[in-house]
Amino acid sequence: MVQKYQSPVRVYKHPFELVMAAYERRFPTCHLIPMFVASDVISEEKSDDNSTHKIERRCKLDVDAPRLLKRIAGVDYVYFIQKNSLNRRERTLHIESHNETFSNRVIIHELCCYSVHPENEDWTCFEQSASLDIKSFFGFESTVEKIAMKQYANSIKKGKEIIEYYLRELEEEGITHVPRWSASPASPVKAVLPVSRPVPPTTPAITIVPPAENKLDADYINRYLGDLTPFQESCLIRLRSWLQETHKGKIPKDQHILRFLRARDFNMDKAREILCQSLTWRKQHQVDYLLDTWTSPQVLHDYYTGGWHHHDRDGRPLYILRLGQMDTKGLVRALGEESLLRHVLSINEEGLRRCEENTKVFGRPISCWTCLVDLEGLNMRHLWRPGVKALLRIIEVVEANYPETLGRLLILRAPRVFPVLWTLVSPFIDENTRKKFLIYAGNDYQGPGGLVDYIDKEIIPDFLGGECMCEVPEGGLVPKSLYRTPEELENDDIRLWTETIYQSASVFKGAPHELLIEIIDASSVITWDFDVCKGDVVFNIYHSKRAPQPPKKDPLAAHGITSPGGNNVQLIDKSWQLGQDYSMVESPLTCKEGESVQGSHVTRWPGFYILQWKFHSMPACATTNLPRVDDVLATLQVSSHKCKVMYYTEVLASMMYQHCANTALFC
């Protein structure tokens, strides 16, 4: 399996020519690279005007590997081929290298590039990228991968140190400016020169270069995301690049992506899966707008015993929850489970916002918050079954969509009944989250190793023996006059989670989902925004002069309204012929699972437009009429699952669409 890695962009705040002068000082030897043993220049070529310089070297490296492995492999040194291409006119240096030793067992391909910073021509960017493909290595494949990863980490750190070392050396010699290349009379020198002189290579790195619009600066990562290993940096950039490609520019913040990677120990596939599920959930329920749209009922203001209170010693926002004083039964009976969930989600969204603010205030990355839970007053009434059910539901949603946002949970004054509650809820809490729990019984929190180790004494709340006044409500019993009937609560729950502009639909093999839009005025604009939640689909747009007749079993389908029993609508009659009864107005668009697609179509004629999401079938084998076993198995596996899409469409007048597009340019 090919392993790909990529590192963020390193920026030298020096002109390209000066950085190249520092780079050249690494040759023919460099005491800062002890692993480099020797090299032979295979060929060297310069252009007549000296604007380009290409050189190819065979480099000898003493790789830091176990002696046993070297003996089994039968080698003491590893050889790499390195090709450098310097273009003084364009101010770029491209470095490409690959392993010559064991190339039939291990393939390492590295790319490096020095270039001018896109926003400041007096700065220089450096990028590294490579891939590692271990086909076989005497049963030591895992060991070789670890060695390569270690070498990659050393390469990134050492490479930057070497350039900075020689930049300082140049400055000490009074060299602070190197003139740029300029066209001059052609030089007669142009030759391929076989020479032999030792020059240190750029050591192999395990990374891949991201597209220009997806690049992350190393200083930015250190300032806003924290210290990451080269492997962790690579995972972040690769997942970010994948989201950029599949979600058409609508991607979450880097801090948010990083939380999902940490939650899955930087397993790319697992992190991508849960992140995509969460992004779909956020869009479906419009969670991104929750802080602007959600208004807490007065009951919550009066009886919900939680609130934000300064920050802990690490600068993390501090949330205090007086759970022992909360009437969980009264809140559930007065508000319902889903209203409580919405309120908790708004707390988490506010926590993310406060983390960003504290990152700016304290000048270091703050990505999570601290929660202090006071259990004084907790008793058996808190174990009321519907209340526990609501708590488990909240934990499930928060764990799935806000991983790694809790930095520490301080549980104070835990009573005897607490173990019963802990037994009920702990199985639903992620193991990594449970490790962040600190539990204190009675007044144990007041001594050494207690609360003062995590919170400044000046901000300890008064109800915990401190001197700081805390504005968190004291709670109390919710009056029964505020209780609502089960029917009223059920209707409210349905309203809360159906107030969304998005609709969901299932797509089956042979049963596409279709949506009918009637256009009265030509030059209208049909816009769409949909996510492929499961499976692969093909998106089509058709036009017909006559309205398709809805299936008899579903008289509402002609208007794109599904019956309560299903979410799949088929409108195009099987007797209709493409090109005669209806026509295709957009090229088919194949969309893979996890993709987010936005687009628009300017209608040329009035009539009926049909938006169709169709099951994406595997192509037939072109070399034989008989299907291959692998194809049959794959088809059976795919066809056993339905596809799911979540979509929103809107029809705009042409002038209105143009106004929205122009406005978006300034947002």
XYZ file of C-alpha atoms in Angstrom:
667
model
C 0.000 0.000 0.000
C 1.311 3.435 -0.923
C 1.724 5.732 2.063
C 1.586 9.426 1.245
C 2.692 12.211 3.527
C 2.958 15.943 3.187
C 4.343 18.752 5.271
C 3.247 22.369 5.609
C 5.033 25.164 3.785
C 8.146 26.495 5.516
C 8.729 30.203 4.971
C 12.135 31.915 5.027
C 11.786 35.657 5.343
C 14.655 36.185 2.937
C 14.768 36.661 -0.872
C 15.008 33.583 -3.083
C 18.513 34.425 -4.311
C 19.879 34.739 -0.773
C 18.281 31.419 0.214
C 19.876 29.795 -2.845
C 23.262 31.159 -1.785
C 22.727 29.557 1.618
C 21.588 26.320 -0.022
C 24.747 26.143 -2.156
C 26.883 26.322 0.979
C 25.696 22.846 1.841
C 27.989 21.588 -0.896
C 30.297 19.764 -1.281
C 30.017 18.662 2.351
C 27.896 19.682 5.305
C 28.855 18.942 8.894
C 25.198 19.386 9.884
C 24.212 16.250 7.915
C 26.264 13.416 9.461
C 24.192 10.736 7.687
C 25.482 11.957 4.308
C 28.582 9.985 3.317
C 29.361 10.918 -0.286
C 27.904 11.627 -3.713
C 28.868 11.512 -7.352
C 27.572 14.052 -9.839
C 26.248 12.054 -12.768
C 25.533 15.005 -15.043
C 25.363 18.796 -14.949
C 23.863 21.164 -17.512
C 23.622 24.957 -17.707
C 21.782 27.109 -20.219
C 23.655 29.613 -22.396
C 22.287 32.571 -20.474
C 22.828 30.851 -17.100
C 19.116 31.104 -16.295
C 18.764 27.351 -15.689
C 21.018 24.868 -13.999
C 20.290 21.128 -13.831
C 22.350 18.624 -11.907
C 21.900 14.922 -11.153
C 23.683 13.179 -8.295
C 24.049 9.668 -6.881
C 24.046 10.071 -3.110
C 25.364 7.669 -0.491
C 23.557 7.692 2.862
C 24.186 5.969 6.160
C 20.554 5.489 7.220
C 19.878 5.105 10.926
C 18.619 1.506 10.858
C 19.135 -1.453 13.225
C 22.364 -3.333 12.497
C 20.430 -6.610 12.327
C 18.261 -5.217 9.555
C 21.331 -4.026 7.639
C 22.914 -7.461 7.931
C 19.756 -9.201 6.724
C 19.472 -6.772 3.816
C 23.158 -7.172 3.064
C 23.957 -3.455 2.859
C 25.629 -0.808 5.006
C 24.606 2.198 2.925
C 21.610 3.300 0.876
C 21.912 5.091 -2.469
C 19.526 7.748 -3.780
C 19.332 9.513 -7.134
C 18.735 13.251 -6.791
C 17.831 15.658 -9.607
C 17.974 19.430 -9.036
C 16.506 21.945 -11.480
C 17.233 25.600 -10.724
C 15.401 28.231 -12.755
C 16.776 31.674 -11.943
C 14.360 33.390 -14.329
C 11.278 31.943 -12.585
C 13.055 31.877 -9.194
C 12.374 28.208 -8.425
C 14.415 25.188 -7.429
C 12.806 21.772 -7.891
C 14.409 18.759 -6.232
C 13.364 15.207 -7.066
C 14.872 12.086 -5.544
C 14.201 8.363 -5.453
C 15.916 5.370 -3.939
C 18.217 3.249 -6.068
C 18.858 0.654 -3.366
C 16.066 -1.936 -2.936
C 13.992 -0.195 -5.607
C 12.307 -3.525 -6.393
C 11.174 -3.843 -2.769
C 10.720 -0.263 -1.551
C 9.876 2.780 -3.661
C 10.504 6.210 -2.135
C 9.736 9.208 -4.308
C 10.412 12.670 -2.956
C 9.667 16.133 -4.301
C 10.958 19.399 -2.834
C 10.559 22.937 -4.070
C 11.943 26.367 -3.211
C 9.839 29.186 -4.651
C 8.942 32.841 -4.111
C 6.241 33.520 -1.538
C 2.994 34.327 -3.420
C 2.274 37.379 -1.243
C 5.790 38.707 -0.654
C 8.456 38.476 -3.343
C 11.190 39.004 -0.747
C 10.288 35.767 1.071
C 10.944 32.172 0.036
C 8.739 29.103 0.489
C 9.971 25.553 0.885
C 7.813 22.455 0.390
C 8.494 18.743 0.764
C 6.465 15.863 -0.576
C 6.952 12.134 -1.032
C 5.324 8.738 -1.165
C 6.428 5.400 0.265
C 5.466 2.055 -1.263
C 6.812 -0.999 0.576
C 6.203 -4.058 -1.561
C 8.248 -6.469 0.561
C 11.272 -6.239 2.833
C 12.193 -9.603 4.341
C 9.253 -9.418 6.747
C 10.400 -6.061 8.193
C 7.880 -3.868 6.333
C 6.583 -2.210 9.504
C 10.133 -1.498 10.727
C 11.119 0.044 7.399
C 8.039 2.298 7.466
C 8.926 3.517 10.970
C 12.517 4.203 9.889
C 11.274 6.175 6.887
C 8.897 8.171 9.074
C 11.686 8.940 11.536
C 13.918 10.025 8.678
C 11.130 12.239 7.365
C 10.739 13.987 10.738
C 14.484 14.575 10.993
C 14.591 15.842 7.408
C 11.975 18.526 7.984
C 13.541 19.795 11.198
C 17.145 19.547 10.046
C 16.553 21.015 6.592
C 15.153 24.248 8.016
C 17.964 24.480 10.576
C 20.629 24.059 7.885
C 19.322 26.876 5.691
C 18.957 29.193 8.692
C 22.505 28.303 9.802
C 24.002 29.327 6.468
C 21.797 32.422 6.254
C 23.298 33.561 9.565
C 26.762 32.732 8.263
C 26.180 34.888 5.170
C 24.935 37.738 7.348
C 28.056 37.517 9.549
C 30.152 37.843 6.384
C 28.231 40.964 5.396
C 26.316 39.283 2.559
C 22.701 40.406 2.932
C 21.767 40.815 -0.745
C 22.266 38.706 -3.879
C 21.192 40.335 -7.169
C 18.477 38.678 -9.213
C 19.233 37.011 -12.494
C 18.879 39.262 -15.528
C 19.241 38.568 -19.246
C 22.792 39.063 -20.542
C 24.769 38.097 -23.656
C 24.704 34.342 -24.093
C 27.515 32.483 -22.468
C 29.270 29.816 -24.573
C 29.311 27.451 -21.639
C 26.853 24.651 -22.116
C 28.015 21.168 -21.378
C 27.317 17.912 -19.645
C 30.131 17.477 -17.172
C 30.812 14.109 -15.541
C 32.486 15.054 -12.269
C 32.942 13.463 -8.906
C 32.585 15.534 -5.786
C 30.658 14.888 -2.572
C 27.471 16.863 -2.101
C 24.806 16.270 0.546
C 21.321 15.546 -0.784
C 18.004 16.634 0.502
C 17.209 13.647 2.693
C 14.105 11.688 1.698
C 10.871 12.902 3.239
C 7.549 11.136 3.350
C 4.988 13.726 2.201
C 2.991 14.951 -0.755
C 2.621 18.518 -2.025
C -0.905 19.928 -1.675
C -2.484 22.147 -4.331
C -1.607 25.831 -4.033
C -4.948 26.847 -2.533
C -4.692 24.161 0.149
C -1.259 24.954 1.529
C -0.770 25.469 5.231
C 2.064 27.518 6.617
C 4.218 25.905 9.308
C 4.234 29.076 11.431
C 0.437 29.210 11.252
C 0.191 25.605 12.457
C 2.513 26.277 15.366
C 0.667 29.476 16.340
C -2.942 28.344 16.018
C -2.924 24.530 16.067
C -0.004 23.646 18.306
C 2.980 21.331 18.071
C 2.239 18.509 15.656
C 4.486 15.684 14.564
C 5.303 15.521 10.828
C 2.874 12.613 10.502
C 0.098 14.598 12.197
C 0.798 17.621 9.988
C 0.594 15.350 6.970
C -2.758 13.888 8.040
C -4.217 17.354 8.604
C -3.111 18.683 5.218
C -4.222 15.563 3.326
C -7.672 15.503 4.954
C -8.031 19.237 4.412
C -7.098 18.837 0.735
C -9.598 15.997 0.319
C -12.358 18.123 1.833
C -11.377 21.041 -0.418
C -11.829 18.815 -3.467
C -15.030 17.044 -2.425
C -16.829 19.889 -0.644
C -16.176 22.531 -3.275
C -14.447 24.979 -0.979
C -16.939 24.685 1.899
C -14.755 23.114 4.553
C -14.588 23.453 8.332
C -11.812 25.264 10.133
C -8.470 23.543 10.603
C -9.006 23.303 14.361
C -12.247 21.404 13.733
C -10.612 18.965 11.303
C -7.790 18.384 13.760
C -10.211 17.420 16.537
C -11.628 14.564 14.452
C -8.132 13.369 13.557
C -7.142 13.342 17.229
C -10.332 11.500 18.118
C -9.281 8.647 15.820
C -5.562 8.735 16.655
C -4.846 10.257 13.233
C -6.292 7.329 11.324
C -7.191 9.122 8.096
C -9.987 6.796 6.954
C -11.748 6.678 10.318
C -11.412 10.421 10.893
C -12.727 11.201 7.422
C -15.751 8.960 7.946
C -16.884 10.491 11.229
C -16.082 14.025 10.046
C -18.213 13.641 6.908
C -21.080 12.239 8.963
C -20.814 15.203 11.322
C -20.669 17.748 8.492
C -23.829 16.249 7.004
C -25.517 16.371 10.413
C -24.482 20.015 10.891
C -25.830 21.004 7.506
C -29.092 19.094 7.886
C -29.869 20.735 11.225
C -28.171 24.060 10.388
C -25.972 23.861 13.456
C -23.597 26.464 12.018
C -26.338 29.060 12.559
C -27.447 27.793 15.958
C -25.957 30.639 17.983
C -27.778 33.166 15.804
C -31.121 31.373 15.606
C -31.563 29.506 18.891
C -33.318 31.354 21.689
C -33.344 29.529 25.002
C -36.794 29.234 26.597
C -37.258 31.157 29.825
C -37.430 27.869 31.747
C -33.799 27.232 30.843
C -32.735 30.697 31.929
C -34.395 30.162 35.308
C -33.703 26.508 36.089
C -30.771 25.246 33.989
C -27.850 25.325 36.427
C -24.958 25.819 34.024
C -22.932 28.711 32.609
C -19.515 29.989 31.509
C -17.156 31.300 34.190
C -13.752 32.828 33.282
C -11.022 30.316 32.299
C -8.717 27.751 33.905
C -4.944 28.031 34.443
C -4.271 26.852 30.878
C -6.453 29.589 29.381
C -9.252 27.178 28.505
C -12.820 28.477 28.801
C -14.387 27.186 32.014
C -17.962 25.888 32.088
C -19.649 25.203 35.413
C -22.580 22.797 35.776
C -24.307 22.441 39.148
C -25.887 19.131 38.233
C -26.820 18.259 41.819
C -29.034 21.372 42.001
C -30.746 20.747 38.646
C -34.305 19.437 38.420
C -33.697 17.136 35.454
C -37.185 15.639 35.631
C -38.817 19.055 35.671
C -36.743 20.302 32.699
C -37.508 17.210 30.630
C -41.219 17.433 31.447
C -41.322 21.168 30.694
C -39.106 21.276 27.593
C -38.656 17.814 26.151
C -35.502 15.911 25.287
C -34.769 17.664 21.994
C -34.995 21.184 23.427
C -32.456 20.232 26.075
C -30.253 18.769 23.359
C -30.472 21.989 21.349
C -29.443 23.955 24.411
C -26.430 21.701 25.027
C -25.431 22.044 21.362
C -25.558 25.820 21.701
C -23.246 25.504 24.727
C -20.772 23.494 22.651
C -20.926 25.996 19.791
C -20.307 28.815 22.261
C -17.372 26.826 23.639
C -15.788 26.608 20.172
C -16.184 30.361 19.772
C -14.609 31.047 23.162
C -11.664 28.780 22.318
C -10.950 30.884 19.233
C -11.135 34.080 21.279
C -8.800 32.719 23.969
C -6.326 31.574 21.312
C -6.009 35.207 20.263
C -5.920 36.535 23.827
C -3.273 34.151 25.199
C -1.208 33.857 22.022
C -1.193 30.063 21.986
C -3.496 27.358 20.594
C -6.524 26.661 22.796
C -8.780 24.059 21.240
C -10.807 22.728 24.172
C -12.446 23.817 27.401
C -12.673 22.695 31.012
C -15.930 21.638 32.615
C -16.523 21.705 36.368
C -19.468 19.605 37.562
C -20.692 20.112 41.125
C -22.685 17.087 42.292
C -23.757 18.366 45.707
C -27.432 17.486 46.035
C -27.330 14.573 43.581
C -29.740 11.853 44.709
C -31.973 9.096 43.365
C -34.432 11.550 41.809
C -31.736 12.357 39.252
C -31.839 8.715 38.144
C -35.388 9.140 36.791
C -35.446 6.931 33.699
C -36.534 9.553 31.075
C -33.944 11.961 32.484
C -31.154 9.403 32.168
C -32.378 8.610 28.652
C -32.151 12.307 27.725
C -28.639 12.475 29.215
C -27.489 9.458 27.208
C -28.945 10.968 24.044
C -27.046 14.214 24.666
C -23.790 12.332 25.321
C -24.232 10.354 22.093
C -24.711 13.451 19.928
C -21.909 15.443 21.584
C -19.433 12.555 21.364
C -20.167 12.128 17.642
C -19.941 15.798 16.665
C -17.691 17.534 19.204
C -14.755 15.166 19.748
C -11.692 16.396 21.605
C -13.412 19.595 22.733
C -13.335 18.656 26.409
C -9.884 19.239 27.836
C -10.669 18.314 31.439
C -13.752 17.394 33.485
C -13.612 18.133 37.199
C -16.325 16.310 39.156
C -16.638 17.723 42.695
C -18.509 16.600 45.807
C -19.509 13.248 44.325
C -22.069 11.597 46.676
C -22.623 7.898 47.315
C -25.198 7.651 44.548
C -22.669 8.811 41.942
C -21.270 5.316 41.173
C -24.764 4.262 40.090
C -25.017 7.173 37.657
C -21.456 6.577 36.447
C -22.226 2.921 35.740
C -25.134 4.002 33.536
C -23.383 6.686 31.479
C -19.702 5.659 31.302
C -20.183 3.012 28.557
C -21.420 5.778 26.252
C -18.376 7.987 26.798
C -15.292 7.556 24.631
C -12.284 6.056 26.402
C -10.083 9.044 25.552
C -12.715 11.329 27.088
C -12.981 9.252 30.267
C -9.241 9.693 30.818
C -9.861 13.436 31.240
C -12.221 12.942 34.213
C -11.006 13.890 37.694
C -13.422 12.861 40.433
C -13.373 14.231 43.987
C -15.625 12.976 46.785
C -16.707 15.187 49.655
C -14.318 18.070 50.251
C -11.232 16.354 48.822
C -11.041 18.997 46.116
C -9.916 21.625 48.635
C -6.549 20.065 49.430
C -3.291 19.608 47.482
C -3.860 18.245 44.002
C -7.369 19.652 44.089
C -9.157 22.508 42.394
C -6.403 25.105 42.858
C -4.092 23.050 40.634
C -6.384 23.727 37.680
C -8.207 26.974 38.498
C -6.774 30.191 39.924
C -7.843 30.748 43.501
C -9.239 34.170 42.599
C -11.945 32.705 40.339
C -13.074 29.701 42.413
C -16.880 30.139 42.805
C -18.274 31.208 46.128
C -20.415 28.066 46.493
C -17.177 26.009 46.384
C -15.500 28.032 49.105
C -13.968 30.671 46.841
C -14.378 34.432 46.781
C -15.600 34.852 43.198
C -19.266 35.504 42.644
C -20.637 33.020 40.116
C -23.614 33.922 37.939
C -24.609 30.296 37.278
C -28.279 29.887 38.347
C -28.906 27.973 41.561
C -31.732 26.015 39.951
C -34.570 24.669 42.054
C -37.686 22.665 41.263
C -39.454 23.479 38.018
C -43.104 24.314 38.814
C -45.465 21.573 37.640
C -47.600 24.256 36.062
C -44.896 24.486 33.375
C -45.080 20.768 32.578
C -46.371 19.909 29.097
C -48.255 16.904 27.837
C -46.406 14.147 25.942
C -48.272 15.133 22.748
C -47.128 18.750 23.046
C -43.530 17.713 23.663
C -43.581 15.317 20.711
C -44.859 18.040 18.390
C -42.145 20.411 19.599
C -39.458 17.765 19.078
C -40.634 17.170 15.503
C -40.690 20.918 14.827
C -37.159 21.425 16.170
C -35.547 18.837 13.925
C -37.631 19.403 10.810
C -37.051 23.146 10.632
C -34.396 22.705 7.962
C -34.172 23.754 4.338
C -32.698 20.375 3.404
C -34.611 17.253 2.416
C -33.380 13.665 2.478
C -33.960 11.014 -0.150
C -33.012 7.410 -0.855
C -31.707 6.265 -4.224
C -31.906 2.610 -5.206
C -30.607 0.690 -8.174
C -33.302 1.077 -10.814
C -35.193 3.569 -8.653
C -33.740 7.092 -8.899
C -35.042 9.976 -6.839
C -36.496 12.793 -8.944
C -37.662 16.311 -8.150
C -39.981 18.333 -10.386
C -39.561 22.092 -10.827
C -41.938 24.109 -13.009
C -40.438 27.160 -14.722
C -42.740 29.899 -15.970
C -40.170 32.502 -17.036
C -37.244 31.592 -19.238
C -33.794 32.661 -17.989
C -34.662 31.675 -14.433
C -31.887 30.067 -12.420
C -32.256 26.693 -10.735
C -29.736 26.339 -7.889
C -28.904 23.211 -5.921
C -26.848 22.181 -2.944
C -26.672 18.495 -2.051
C -24.535 16.050 -0.100
C -24.007 12.405 -0.997
C -24.383 10.815 2.416
C -24.018 7.202 1.291
C -23.048 5.469 -1.937
C -22.228 7.008 -5.326
C -24.840 8.751 -7.486
C -25.164 10.381 -10.909
C -26.878 13.779 -10.990
C -28.895 14.729 -14.091
C -31.157 17.603 -15.131
C -33.858 17.069 -17.752
C -36.424 19.330 -19.438
C -39.887 18.439 -20.669
C -42.679 20.493 -22.181
C -45.309 18.421 -20.410
C -45.542 17.477 -16.775
C -44.803 13.850 -15.914
C -47.654 11.970 -14.316
C -46.982 10.941 -10.716
C -47.172 7.268 -9.728
C -50.656 6.244 -8.718
C -49.489 5.125 -5.321
C -48.194 8.635 -4.511
C -50.353 11.482 -5.825
C -48.090 14.080 -4.193
C -44.928 13.054 -6.013
C -45.489 15.394 -8.963
C -44.787 18.302 -6.659
C -41.643 16.750 -5.224
C -43.450 15.966 -1.976
C -42.942 12.482 -0.633
C -45.480 10.582 1.345
C -44.761 10.000 5.031
C -43.942 6.368 4.328
C -41.021 6.952 1.980
C -38.437 9.367 0.594
C -37.978 8.113 -2.961
C -39.952 9.677 -5.833
C -39.881 8.584 -9.482
C -41.444 10.876 -12.060
C -40.120 9.954 -15.510
C -42.356 7.300 -17.015
C -40.546 4.273 -18.374
C -42.373 4.740 -21.677
C -40.792 8.162 -22.157
C -37.940 8.329 -24.659
C -34.957 10.587 -24.161
C -34.765 13.112 -26.977
C -38.437 12.797 -27.758
C -40.456 13.186 -24.558
C -37.729 14.916 -22.579
C -34.174 16.163 -23.077
C -30.982 16.413 -21.033
C -29.889 20.002 -20.341
C -26.726 19.375 -18.295
C -23.987 16.780 -18.666
C -24.307 13.947 -16.118
C -22.313 14.554 -12.950
C -20.920 11.556 -11.069
C -20.739 12.238 -7.340
C -18.984 10.008 -4.831
C -19.877 9.301 -1.248
C -18.985 12.196 1.032
C -19.029 14.837 -1.709
C -20.831 18.146 -1.295
C -22.035 19.636 -4.581
C -23.295 23.126 -5.353
C -24.329 24.390 -8.773
C -26.841 26.249 -10.907
C -28.543 26.078 -14.301
C -29.924 28.985 -16.308
C -33.130 27.795 -17.947
C -33.515 28.473 -21.672
C -37.166 27.502 -21.992
C -40.255 27.460 -19.775
C -41.669 24.084 -18.886
C -40.848 21.332 -16.447
C -37.353 20.571 -15.193
C -36.561 17.285 -13.468
C -33.606 16.975 -11.122
C -32.564 13.346 -10.849
C -30.250 11.474 -8.491
C -29.516 8.058 -9.974
C -27.683 5.038 -8.572
C -24.154 4.886 -9.989
C -23.672 1.407 -11.456
C -20.300 -0.173 -12.168
C -19.247 -0.082 -15.852
C -19.449 -3.304 -17.774
C -16.228 -5.170 -18.560
C -14.990 -4.060 -21.984
C -12.761 -7.038 -22.716
C -15.215 -9.889 -22.473
C -18.914 -10.614 -22.435
C -18.517 -12.727 -19.330
C -18.337 -10.824 -16.042
C -15.309 -11.297 -13.835
C -15.739 -12.817 -10.397
C -14.421 -9.637 -8.756
C -16.905 -7.516 -10.708
C -19.817 -9.751 -9.704
C -18.827 -9.695 -6.037
C -18.343 -5.928 -6.085
C -21.697 -5.430 -7.800
C -23.469 -7.621 -5.263
C -21.820 -5.718 -2.438
C -22.790 -2.314 -3.852
C -26.302 -3.243 -4.909
C -27.145 -4.457 -1.429
C -26.954 -0.885 -0.176
C -29.055 2.092 -1.048
C -27.670 5.542 -1.662
C -28.703 8.537 0.391
C -28.659 12.205 -0.557
C -29.575 15.380 1.301
C -30.511 18.282 -0.932
C -31.831 21.818 -1.172
C -32.995 23.555 -4.343
C -34.214 27.044 -5.095
C -35.390 28.914 -8.191
C -34.187 32.496 -8.581
C -34.860 35.167 -11.148
C -31.808 35.925 -13.268
C -31.299 39.422 -11.779
C -31.668 38.134 -8.229
C -29.118 35.360 -8.882
C -26.630 37.888 -10.270
C -27.081 40.057 -7.191
C -26.474 37.064 -4.884
C -23.358 36.109 -6.837
C -21.950 39.632 -6.651
C -22.722 39.836 -2.952
C -20.948 36.534 -2.332
C -17.757 37.975 -3.768
C -17.518 40.390 -0.842
C -18.474 37.922 1.902
